[in-house]
Coordinates of C-alpha atoms in Angstrom, one line a residue:
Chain A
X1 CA -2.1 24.4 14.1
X2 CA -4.9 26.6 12.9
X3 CA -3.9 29.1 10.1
X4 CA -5.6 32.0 10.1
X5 CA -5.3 33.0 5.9
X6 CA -4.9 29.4 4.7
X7 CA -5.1 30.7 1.0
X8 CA -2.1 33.4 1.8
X9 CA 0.3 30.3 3.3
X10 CA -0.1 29.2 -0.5
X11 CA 0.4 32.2 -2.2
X12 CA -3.8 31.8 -3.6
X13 CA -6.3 34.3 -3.5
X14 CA -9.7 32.3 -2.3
X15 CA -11.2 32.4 -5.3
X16 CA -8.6 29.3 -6.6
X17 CA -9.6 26.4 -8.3
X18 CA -9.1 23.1 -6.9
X19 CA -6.4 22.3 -9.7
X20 CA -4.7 25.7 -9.1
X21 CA -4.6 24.5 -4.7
X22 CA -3.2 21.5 -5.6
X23 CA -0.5 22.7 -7.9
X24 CA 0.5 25.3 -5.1
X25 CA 0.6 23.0 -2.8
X26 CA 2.9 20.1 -4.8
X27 CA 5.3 23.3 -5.6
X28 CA 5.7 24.3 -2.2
X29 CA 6.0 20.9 -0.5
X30 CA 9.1 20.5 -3.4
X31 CA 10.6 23.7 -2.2
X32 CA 9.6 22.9 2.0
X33 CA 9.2 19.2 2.5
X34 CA 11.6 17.8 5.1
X35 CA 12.9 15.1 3.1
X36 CA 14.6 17.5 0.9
X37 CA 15.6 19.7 3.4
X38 CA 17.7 17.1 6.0
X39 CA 18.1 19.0 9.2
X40 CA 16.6 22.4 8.1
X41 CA 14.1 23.3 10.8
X42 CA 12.9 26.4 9.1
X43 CA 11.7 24.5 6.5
X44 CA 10.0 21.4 8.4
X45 CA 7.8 24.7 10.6
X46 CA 7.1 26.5 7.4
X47 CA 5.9 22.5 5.2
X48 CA 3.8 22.0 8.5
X49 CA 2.0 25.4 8.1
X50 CA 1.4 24.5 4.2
X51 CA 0.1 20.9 5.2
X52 CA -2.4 22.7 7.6
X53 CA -3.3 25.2 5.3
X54 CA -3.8 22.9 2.9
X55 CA -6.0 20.9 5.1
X56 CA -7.8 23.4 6.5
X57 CA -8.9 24.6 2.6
X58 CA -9.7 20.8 1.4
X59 CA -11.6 19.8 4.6
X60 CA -13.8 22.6 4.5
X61 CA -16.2 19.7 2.9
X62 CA -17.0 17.0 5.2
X63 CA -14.8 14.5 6.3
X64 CA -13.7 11.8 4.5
X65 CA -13.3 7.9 5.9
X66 CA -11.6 5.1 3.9
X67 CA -15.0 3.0 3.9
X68 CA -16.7 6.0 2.3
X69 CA -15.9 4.6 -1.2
X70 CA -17.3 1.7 -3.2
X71 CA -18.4 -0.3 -0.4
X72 CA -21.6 -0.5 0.5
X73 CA -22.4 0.1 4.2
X74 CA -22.8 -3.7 5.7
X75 CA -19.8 -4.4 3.7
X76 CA -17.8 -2.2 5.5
X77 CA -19.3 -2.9 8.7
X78 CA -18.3 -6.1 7.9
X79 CA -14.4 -5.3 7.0
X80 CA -14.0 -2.8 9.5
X81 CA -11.3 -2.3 11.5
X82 CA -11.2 -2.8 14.9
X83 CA -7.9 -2.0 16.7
X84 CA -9.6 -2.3 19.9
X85 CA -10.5 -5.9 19.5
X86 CA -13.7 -5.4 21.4
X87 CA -11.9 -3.4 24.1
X88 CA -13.4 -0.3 24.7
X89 CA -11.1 2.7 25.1
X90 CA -13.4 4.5 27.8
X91 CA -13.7 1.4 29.9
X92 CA -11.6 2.2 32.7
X93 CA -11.1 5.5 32.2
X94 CA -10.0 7.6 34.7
X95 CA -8.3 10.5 34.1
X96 CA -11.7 11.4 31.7
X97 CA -13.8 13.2 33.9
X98 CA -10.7 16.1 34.9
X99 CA -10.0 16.0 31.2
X100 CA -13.1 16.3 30.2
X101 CA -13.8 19.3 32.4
X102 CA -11.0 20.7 31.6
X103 CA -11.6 20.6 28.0
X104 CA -15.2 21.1 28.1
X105 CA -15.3 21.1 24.2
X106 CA -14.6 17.9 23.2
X107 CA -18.2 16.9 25.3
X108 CA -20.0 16.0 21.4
X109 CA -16.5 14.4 20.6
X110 CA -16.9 11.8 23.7
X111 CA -20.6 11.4 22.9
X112 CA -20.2 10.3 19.5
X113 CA -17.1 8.3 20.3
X114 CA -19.2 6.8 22.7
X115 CA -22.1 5.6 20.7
X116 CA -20.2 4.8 18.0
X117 CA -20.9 7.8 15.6
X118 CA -17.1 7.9 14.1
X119 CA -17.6 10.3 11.2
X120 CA -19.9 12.5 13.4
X121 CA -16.8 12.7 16.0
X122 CA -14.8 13.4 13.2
X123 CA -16.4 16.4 11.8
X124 CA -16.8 17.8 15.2
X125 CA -13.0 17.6 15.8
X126 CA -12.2 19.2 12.5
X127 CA -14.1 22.5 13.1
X128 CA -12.3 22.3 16.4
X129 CA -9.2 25.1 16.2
X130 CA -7.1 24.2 19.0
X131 CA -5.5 21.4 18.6
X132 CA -4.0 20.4 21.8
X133 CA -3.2 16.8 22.9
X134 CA -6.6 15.9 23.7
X135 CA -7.3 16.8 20.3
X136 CA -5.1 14.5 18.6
X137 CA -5.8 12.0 21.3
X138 CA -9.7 11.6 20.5
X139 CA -8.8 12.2 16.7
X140 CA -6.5 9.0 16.6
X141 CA -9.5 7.1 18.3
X142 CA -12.0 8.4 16.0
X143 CA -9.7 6.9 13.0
X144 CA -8.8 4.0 14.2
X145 CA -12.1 3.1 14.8
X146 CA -13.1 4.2 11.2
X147 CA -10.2 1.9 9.6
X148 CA -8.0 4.8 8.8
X149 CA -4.8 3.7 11.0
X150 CA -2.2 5.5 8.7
X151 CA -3.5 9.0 10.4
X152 CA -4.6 7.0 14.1
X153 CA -1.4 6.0 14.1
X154 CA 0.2 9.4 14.0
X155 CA -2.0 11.1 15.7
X156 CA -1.7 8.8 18.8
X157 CA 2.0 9.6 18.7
X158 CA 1.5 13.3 18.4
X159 CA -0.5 13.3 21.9
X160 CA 2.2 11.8 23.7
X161 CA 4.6 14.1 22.0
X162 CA 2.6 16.8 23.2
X163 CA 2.0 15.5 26.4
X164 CA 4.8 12.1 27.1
X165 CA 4.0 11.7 30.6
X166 CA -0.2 11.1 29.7
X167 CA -0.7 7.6 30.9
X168 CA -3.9 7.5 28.7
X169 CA -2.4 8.6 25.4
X170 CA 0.8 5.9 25.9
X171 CA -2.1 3.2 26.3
X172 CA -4.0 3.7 23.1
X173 CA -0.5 4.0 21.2
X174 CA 0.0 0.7 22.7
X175 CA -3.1 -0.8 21.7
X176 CA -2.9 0.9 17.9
X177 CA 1.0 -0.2 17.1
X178 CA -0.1 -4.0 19.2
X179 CA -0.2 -6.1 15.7
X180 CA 2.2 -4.0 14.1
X181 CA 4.6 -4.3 16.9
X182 CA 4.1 -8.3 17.2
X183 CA 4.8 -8.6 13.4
X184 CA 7.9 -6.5 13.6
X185 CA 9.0 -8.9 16.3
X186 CA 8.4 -12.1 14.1
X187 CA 9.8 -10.5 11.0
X188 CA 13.2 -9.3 12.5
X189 CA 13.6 -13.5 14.0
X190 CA 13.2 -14.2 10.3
X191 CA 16.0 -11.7 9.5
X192 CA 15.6 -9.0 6.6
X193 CA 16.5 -9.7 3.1
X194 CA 20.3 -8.5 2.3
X195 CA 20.1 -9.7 -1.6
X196 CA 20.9 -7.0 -4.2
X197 CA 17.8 -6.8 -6.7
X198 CA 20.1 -7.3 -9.9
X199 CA 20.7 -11.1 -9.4
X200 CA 17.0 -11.3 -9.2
X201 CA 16.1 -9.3 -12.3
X202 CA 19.2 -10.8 -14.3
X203 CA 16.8 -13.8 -15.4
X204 CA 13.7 -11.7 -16.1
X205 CA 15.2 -8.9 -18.2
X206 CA 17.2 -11.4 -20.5
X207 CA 13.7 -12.9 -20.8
X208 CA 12.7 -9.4 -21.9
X209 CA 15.5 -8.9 -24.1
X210 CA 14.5 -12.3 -25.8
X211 CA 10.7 -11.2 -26.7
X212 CA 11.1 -7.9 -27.7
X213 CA 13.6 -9.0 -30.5
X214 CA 12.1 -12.0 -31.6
X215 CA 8.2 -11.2 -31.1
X216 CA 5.7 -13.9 -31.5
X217 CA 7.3 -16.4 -32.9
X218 CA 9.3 -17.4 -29.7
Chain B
X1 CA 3.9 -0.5 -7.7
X2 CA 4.6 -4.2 -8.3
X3 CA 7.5 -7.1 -8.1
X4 CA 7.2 -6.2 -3.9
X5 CA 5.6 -9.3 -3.5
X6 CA 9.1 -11.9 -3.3
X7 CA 10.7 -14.6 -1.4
X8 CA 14.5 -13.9 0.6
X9 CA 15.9 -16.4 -1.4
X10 CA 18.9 -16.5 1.3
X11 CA 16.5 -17.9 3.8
X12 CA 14.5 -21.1 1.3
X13 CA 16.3 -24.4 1.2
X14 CA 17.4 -25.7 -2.2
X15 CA 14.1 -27.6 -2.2
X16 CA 11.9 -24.1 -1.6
X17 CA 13.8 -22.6 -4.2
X18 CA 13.1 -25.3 -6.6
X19 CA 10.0 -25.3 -5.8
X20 CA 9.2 -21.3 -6.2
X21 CA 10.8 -21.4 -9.3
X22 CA 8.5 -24.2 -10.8
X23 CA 5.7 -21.4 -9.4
X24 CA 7.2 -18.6 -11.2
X25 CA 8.3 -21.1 -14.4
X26 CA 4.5 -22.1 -14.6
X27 CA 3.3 -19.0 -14.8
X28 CA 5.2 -17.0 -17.5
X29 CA 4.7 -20.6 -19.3
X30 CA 1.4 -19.6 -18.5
X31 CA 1.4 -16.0 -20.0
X32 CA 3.0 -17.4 -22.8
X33 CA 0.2 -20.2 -23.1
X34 CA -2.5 -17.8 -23.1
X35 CA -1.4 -14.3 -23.7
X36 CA 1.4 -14.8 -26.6
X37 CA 5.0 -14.8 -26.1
X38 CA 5.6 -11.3 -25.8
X39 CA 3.3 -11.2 -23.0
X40 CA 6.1 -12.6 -21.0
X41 CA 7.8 -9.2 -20.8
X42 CA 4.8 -8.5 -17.6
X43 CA 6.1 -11.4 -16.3
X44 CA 5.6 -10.1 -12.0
X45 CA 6.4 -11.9 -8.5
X46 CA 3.5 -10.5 -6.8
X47 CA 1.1 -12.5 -9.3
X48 CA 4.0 -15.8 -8.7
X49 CA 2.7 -14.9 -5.0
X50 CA -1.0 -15.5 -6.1
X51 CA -0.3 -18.7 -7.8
X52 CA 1.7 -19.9 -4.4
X53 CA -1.0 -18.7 -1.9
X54 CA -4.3 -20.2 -3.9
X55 CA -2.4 -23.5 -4.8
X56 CA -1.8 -23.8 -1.3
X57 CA -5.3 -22.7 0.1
X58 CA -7.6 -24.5 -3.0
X59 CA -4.6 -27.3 -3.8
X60 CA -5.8 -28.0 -7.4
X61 CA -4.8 -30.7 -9.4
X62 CA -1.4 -29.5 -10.2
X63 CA 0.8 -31.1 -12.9
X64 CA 4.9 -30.3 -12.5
X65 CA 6.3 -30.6 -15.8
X66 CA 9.7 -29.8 -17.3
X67 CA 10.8 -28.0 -20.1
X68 CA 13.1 -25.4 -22.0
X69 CA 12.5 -21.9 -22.4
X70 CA 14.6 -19.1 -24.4
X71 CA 16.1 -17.4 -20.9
X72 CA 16.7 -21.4 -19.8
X73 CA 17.8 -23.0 -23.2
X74 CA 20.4 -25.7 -21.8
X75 CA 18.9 -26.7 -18.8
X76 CA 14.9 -27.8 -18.5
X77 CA 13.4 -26.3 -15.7
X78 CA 10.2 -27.7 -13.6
X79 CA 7.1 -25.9 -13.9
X80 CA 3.7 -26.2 -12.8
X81 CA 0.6 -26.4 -14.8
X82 CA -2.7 -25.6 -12.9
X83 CA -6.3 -23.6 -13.2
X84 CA -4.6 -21.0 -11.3
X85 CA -1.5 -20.3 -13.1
X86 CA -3.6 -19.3 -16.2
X87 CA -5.6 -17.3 -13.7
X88 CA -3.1 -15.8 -12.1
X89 CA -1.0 -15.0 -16.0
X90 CA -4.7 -13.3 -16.7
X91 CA -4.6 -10.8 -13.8
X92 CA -0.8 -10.2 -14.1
X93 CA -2.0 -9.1 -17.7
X94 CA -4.7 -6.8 -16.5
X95 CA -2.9 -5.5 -14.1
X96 CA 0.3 -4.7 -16.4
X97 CA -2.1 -3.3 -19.3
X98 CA -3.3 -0.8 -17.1
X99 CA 0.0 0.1 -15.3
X100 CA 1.4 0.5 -19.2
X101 CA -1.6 2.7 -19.8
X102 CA -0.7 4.7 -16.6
X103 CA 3.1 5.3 -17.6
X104 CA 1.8 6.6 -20.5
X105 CA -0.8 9.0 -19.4
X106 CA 1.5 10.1 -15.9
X107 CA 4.9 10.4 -17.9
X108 CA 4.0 10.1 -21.4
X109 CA 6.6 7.2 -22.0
X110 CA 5.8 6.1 -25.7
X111 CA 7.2 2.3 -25.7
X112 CA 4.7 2.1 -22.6
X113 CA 1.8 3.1 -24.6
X114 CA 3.2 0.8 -27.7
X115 CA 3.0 -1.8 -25.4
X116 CA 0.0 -1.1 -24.2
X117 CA -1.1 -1.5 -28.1
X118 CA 0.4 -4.9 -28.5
X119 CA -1.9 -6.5 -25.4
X120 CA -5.2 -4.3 -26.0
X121 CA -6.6 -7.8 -27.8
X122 CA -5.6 -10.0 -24.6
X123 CA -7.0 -7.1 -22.4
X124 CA -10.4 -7.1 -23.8
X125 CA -10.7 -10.8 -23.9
X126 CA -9.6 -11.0 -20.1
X127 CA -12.4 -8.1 -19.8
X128 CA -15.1 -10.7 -21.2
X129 CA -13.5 -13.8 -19.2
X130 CA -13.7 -12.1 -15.5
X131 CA -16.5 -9.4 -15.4
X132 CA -16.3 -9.3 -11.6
X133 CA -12.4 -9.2 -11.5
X134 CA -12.6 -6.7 -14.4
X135 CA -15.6 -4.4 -13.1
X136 CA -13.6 -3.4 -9.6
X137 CA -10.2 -3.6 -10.5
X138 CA -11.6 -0.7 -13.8
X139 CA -13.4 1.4 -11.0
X140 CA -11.0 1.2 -8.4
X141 CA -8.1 2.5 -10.8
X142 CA -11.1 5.7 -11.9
X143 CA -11.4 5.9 -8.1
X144 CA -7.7 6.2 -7.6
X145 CA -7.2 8.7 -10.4
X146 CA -9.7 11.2 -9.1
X147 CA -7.9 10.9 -5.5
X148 CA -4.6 11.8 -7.2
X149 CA -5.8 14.5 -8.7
X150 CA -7.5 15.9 -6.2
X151 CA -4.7 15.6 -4.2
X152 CA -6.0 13.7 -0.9
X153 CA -4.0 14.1 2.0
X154 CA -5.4 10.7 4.0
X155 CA -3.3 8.5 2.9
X156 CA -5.9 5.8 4.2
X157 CA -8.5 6.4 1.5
X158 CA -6.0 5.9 -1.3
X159 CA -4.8 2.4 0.0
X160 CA -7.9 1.3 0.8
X161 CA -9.0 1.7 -3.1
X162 CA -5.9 -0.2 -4.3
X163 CA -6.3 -2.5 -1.4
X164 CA -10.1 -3.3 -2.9
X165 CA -8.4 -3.4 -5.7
X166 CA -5.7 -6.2 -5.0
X167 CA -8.5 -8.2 -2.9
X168 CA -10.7 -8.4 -5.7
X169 CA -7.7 -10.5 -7.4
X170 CA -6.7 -13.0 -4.6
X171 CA -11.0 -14.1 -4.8
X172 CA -10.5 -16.4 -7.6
X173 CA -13.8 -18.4 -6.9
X174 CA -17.1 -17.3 -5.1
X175 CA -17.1 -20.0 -1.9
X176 CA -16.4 -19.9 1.6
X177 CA -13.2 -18.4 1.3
X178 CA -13.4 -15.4 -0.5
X179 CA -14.4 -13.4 1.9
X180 CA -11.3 -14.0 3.6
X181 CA -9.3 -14.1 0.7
X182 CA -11.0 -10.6 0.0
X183 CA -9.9 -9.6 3.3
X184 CA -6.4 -10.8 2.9
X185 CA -5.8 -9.3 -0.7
X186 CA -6.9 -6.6 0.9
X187 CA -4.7 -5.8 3.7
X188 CA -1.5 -6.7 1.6
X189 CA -2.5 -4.4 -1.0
X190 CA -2.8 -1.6 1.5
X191 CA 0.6 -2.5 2.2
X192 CA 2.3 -2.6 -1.1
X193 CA 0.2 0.6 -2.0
X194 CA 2.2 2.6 1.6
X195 CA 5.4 1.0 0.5
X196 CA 4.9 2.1 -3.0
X197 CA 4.3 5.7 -1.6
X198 CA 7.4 5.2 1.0
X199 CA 9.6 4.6 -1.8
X200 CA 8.5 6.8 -4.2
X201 CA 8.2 9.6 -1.9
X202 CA 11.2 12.0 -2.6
X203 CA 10.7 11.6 -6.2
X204 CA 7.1 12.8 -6.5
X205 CA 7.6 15.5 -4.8
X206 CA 10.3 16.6 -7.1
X207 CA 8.4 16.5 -10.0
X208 CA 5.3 17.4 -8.1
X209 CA 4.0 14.6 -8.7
X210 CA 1.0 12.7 -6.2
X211 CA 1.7 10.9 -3.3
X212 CA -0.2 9.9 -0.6
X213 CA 2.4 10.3 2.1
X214 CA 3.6 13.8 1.5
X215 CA 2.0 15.3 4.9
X216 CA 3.1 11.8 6.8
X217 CA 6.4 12.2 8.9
X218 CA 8.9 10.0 7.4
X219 CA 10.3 9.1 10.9
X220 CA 6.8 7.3 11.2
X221 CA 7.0 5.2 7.8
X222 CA 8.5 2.3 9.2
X223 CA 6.1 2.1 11.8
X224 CA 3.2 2.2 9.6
X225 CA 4.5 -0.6 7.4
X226 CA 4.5 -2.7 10.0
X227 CA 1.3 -1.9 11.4
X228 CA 0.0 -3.0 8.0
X229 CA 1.5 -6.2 7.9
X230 CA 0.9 -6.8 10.7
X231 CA -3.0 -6.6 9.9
X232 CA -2.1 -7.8 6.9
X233 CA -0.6 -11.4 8.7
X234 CA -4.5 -11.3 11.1
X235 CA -6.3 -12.1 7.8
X236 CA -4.1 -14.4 6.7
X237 CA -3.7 -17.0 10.0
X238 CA -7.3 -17.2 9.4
X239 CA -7.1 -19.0 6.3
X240 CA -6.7 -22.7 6.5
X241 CA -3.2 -22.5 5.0
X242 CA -0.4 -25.9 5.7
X243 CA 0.9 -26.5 2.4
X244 CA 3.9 -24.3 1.3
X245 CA 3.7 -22.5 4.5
X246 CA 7.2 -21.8 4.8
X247 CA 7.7 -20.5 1.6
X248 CA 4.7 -17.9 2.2
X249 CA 5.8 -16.9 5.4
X250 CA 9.6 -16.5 4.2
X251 CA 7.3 -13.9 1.7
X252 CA 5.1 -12.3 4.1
X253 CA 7.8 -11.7 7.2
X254 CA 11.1 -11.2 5.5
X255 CA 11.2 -11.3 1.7
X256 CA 8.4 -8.5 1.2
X257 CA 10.7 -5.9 2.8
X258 CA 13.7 -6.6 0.1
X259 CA 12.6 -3.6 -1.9
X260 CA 12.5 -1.4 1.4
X261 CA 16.0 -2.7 2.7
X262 CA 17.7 -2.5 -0.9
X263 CA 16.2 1.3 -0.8
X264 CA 17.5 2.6 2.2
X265 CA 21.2 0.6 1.6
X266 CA 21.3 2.9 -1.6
X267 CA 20.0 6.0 0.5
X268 CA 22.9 5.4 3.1
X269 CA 25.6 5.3 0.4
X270 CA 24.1 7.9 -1.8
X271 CA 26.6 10.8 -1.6
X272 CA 25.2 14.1 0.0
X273 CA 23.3 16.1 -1.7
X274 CA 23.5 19.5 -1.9
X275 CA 21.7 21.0 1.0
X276 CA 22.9 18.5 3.3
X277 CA 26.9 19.0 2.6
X278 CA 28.3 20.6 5.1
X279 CA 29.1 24.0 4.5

């Protein structure tokens, strides 16, 4: 979704600070966001057009990758994340060359992808409006390739909701969701916890109780 | 954002759950050793974790000894006695020093800062003790205030700064390991950081507050958590770990969820609210 007056989805005029953005958007997410609003589709269309708005005013700077901070460079080279395990997403690729002519714009996007230039693939995509499938497809490559699987994750699952019969788009969900999908399977065999917290705590807080009458000398 | 970090009691033998004890035992004798009594109050299970996971990786001399404390008074109780427990009792009182000085700055809670007060002596000598420990764990909090305030929408970045954060901790000793152990720390901080978020969620927005999942479907969260876990369980099966490995895989598949599953069993009895009763 590409909003044409992001300022105007959050009531701003564009000369806002940052502070003053990001109070208008906490306010309106508390009125809009679906959580509080079970079942209310009005509201889950309208928090969408506030997220992208608010996007679309943050990212005007250059995208930003989890391995941007702190790390130096062979450091994070060194710790990052490789959902593909060495596989390479374009290998047997068929269904690229009709996409690719169809979509003729994502051309740079496949380049970069393709030599490896992640954050470069990632900037082109944002000043991309149209978001179609395709889009969120080579988006969720991009960031899982960058280590930032949160948004990979969702964006894989947006292409096939956009487009569920794309053989292409159901594969790399497969291959992102692969170690979360095998430790799902291990943890349920284990069983999930059905203990109450309280019995738990019981020991700690009379602990608690203990040192804040007493103080030191205990 | 801590006390994720525990063991599904239902699923440890007597034995484990002696034993975990003894862990947990050690170090709050531990905090009380080296911190002062009152200390104990910051008493967490994800720095009990700690102890358990480095015993079992470096296996230190450890003594089990056996003794009274005031929430025990009848009955001694095992505990162990190790370099990592007063490690560990360090961290959990870095890491509880600046979480009091967070309650106070985000809510303004006044016993929070008094307590801060009481362990500012402890905090500066832990400061001196463990530059390296000390140096990222300071930065990575700045780094995660300035995200909150700016309000970033990826919730990737943010976890990866707590994440560097909680790896920092679990690297106890330059060697061959810590890069792994970095690794590992890591990942499971990511986690706790998401989980954190998951839980949180509906409350920060209500009192528009930060939180990095506010653009994130909630129908995805699940998902997610187990994504990082799952990543989260890669860094670990490539540390050399045999001893206690029951007890930290009971923790890392099933017992690090009892937060989550306690949540949503209070979510599905919560009465309606009121713009979900039906009219």
């Amino acid at each position: 979704m590409i909003i044409s007056d992001p300022y105007k989805v959050l009531g701003l005029s564009p000369t806002a600070s940052n502070e003053e953005i990001t109070k208008a958007y906490r306010k309106l997410a508390k009125k809009y966001h679906p959580d509080l609003n079970h079942g209310n589709a009005e509201a889950a269309k309208k928090m969408s057009e506030i997220n992208a708005a608010y996007d679309q005013i943050k990212s005007g700077n250059v995208y930003r990758t989890s391995s941007d901070g702190g790390y130096s460079n062979q450091d994070a080279g060194e710790e990052m994340h490789t959902p593909f395990g060495g596989f390479d997403p374009f290998g047997d690729f068929n269904s690229f060359n009709s996409q690719s002519a169809e979509n003729p714009q994502f051309d740079p996007v496949i380049s970069y992808l393709r030599a490896g230039y992640y954050g470069e693939a990632l900037y082109v995509l944002s000043a991309i409006t149209d978001r179609n499938a395709p889009w969120y497809y080579y988006s969720a490559i991009a960031h899982a390739s960058i280590g930032n699987i949160i948004i990979a994750l969702g964006h894989s699952k947006t292409a096939i909701q956009m487009e569920p019969h794309n053989l292409e788009y159901q594969r790399l969900y497969n291959i992102i969701q692969n170690s979360g999908r095998m430790y799902q399977q291990q943890s349920q065999s284990f069983g999930m916890p059905t203990v109450t917290l309280n019995r738990i705590c019981l020991a700690l807080c009379l602990t608690n109780l203990c040192c804040i009458f007493c103080g030191r000398q205990c | 954002m801590f006390g994720y970090v525990i063991a599904n009691f239902e699923k440890l033998t007597i034995e484990e759950k002696q034993h975990y004890q003894a862990c947990y035992c050690g170090l709050c004798k531990a905090l009380k050793n080296q911190c002062g009594a009152i200390s104990r109050i910051t008493l967490t299970y994800d720095m009990t974790f700690l102890v358990l996971f480095l015993t079992a990786l470096y296996k230190p001399n450890t003594a089990i000894k056996s003794g009274r404390c005031l929430t025990h008074p009848f009955k001694p109780r095992q505990y162990w006695k190790n370099e990592i427990t007063d490690y560990a009792a360090d961290m959990n009182l870095l890491l509880a020093y600046y979480n009091l000085l967070d309650n106070w700055i985000d809510d303004r809670k006044v016993l929070s800062l008094w307590k801060a007060k009481l362990f500012q002596k402890q905090y500066q000598r832990i400061a001196v003790q463990y530059p390296k420990q000390y140096a990222v764990i300071d930065n990575c909090l700045n780094e995660l205030s300035e995200l909150e305030k700016s309000g970033e929408l990826n919730p990737d970045i943010s976890a990866d700064c707590f994440g560097r954060l909680m790896g920092e901790i679990f690297v106890w000793q330059e060697d061959e390991s810590a890069k792994k152990l970095r690794a590992f720390g890591k990942a499971l901080g990511k986690f706790i950081y998401i989980l954190d978020a998951c839980l949180d969620l509906k409350d920060d927005i209500k009192k528009e507050r930060y939180n990095p999942l506010v653009a994130i479907s909630s129908a995805n969260f699940k998902d997610i958590l187990n994504l990082l876990m799952g990543e989260c369980i890669e860094k670990y099966k490539l540390l050399p770990i045999l001893q206690d490995k029951n007890l930290i895989d009971n923790i890392l598949y099933s017992g690090i969820w009892t937060r989550y599953e306690v949540e949503k069993r209070k979510q599905t009895k919560e009465p309606l609210s009121d713009n979900q009763r039906p009219l």
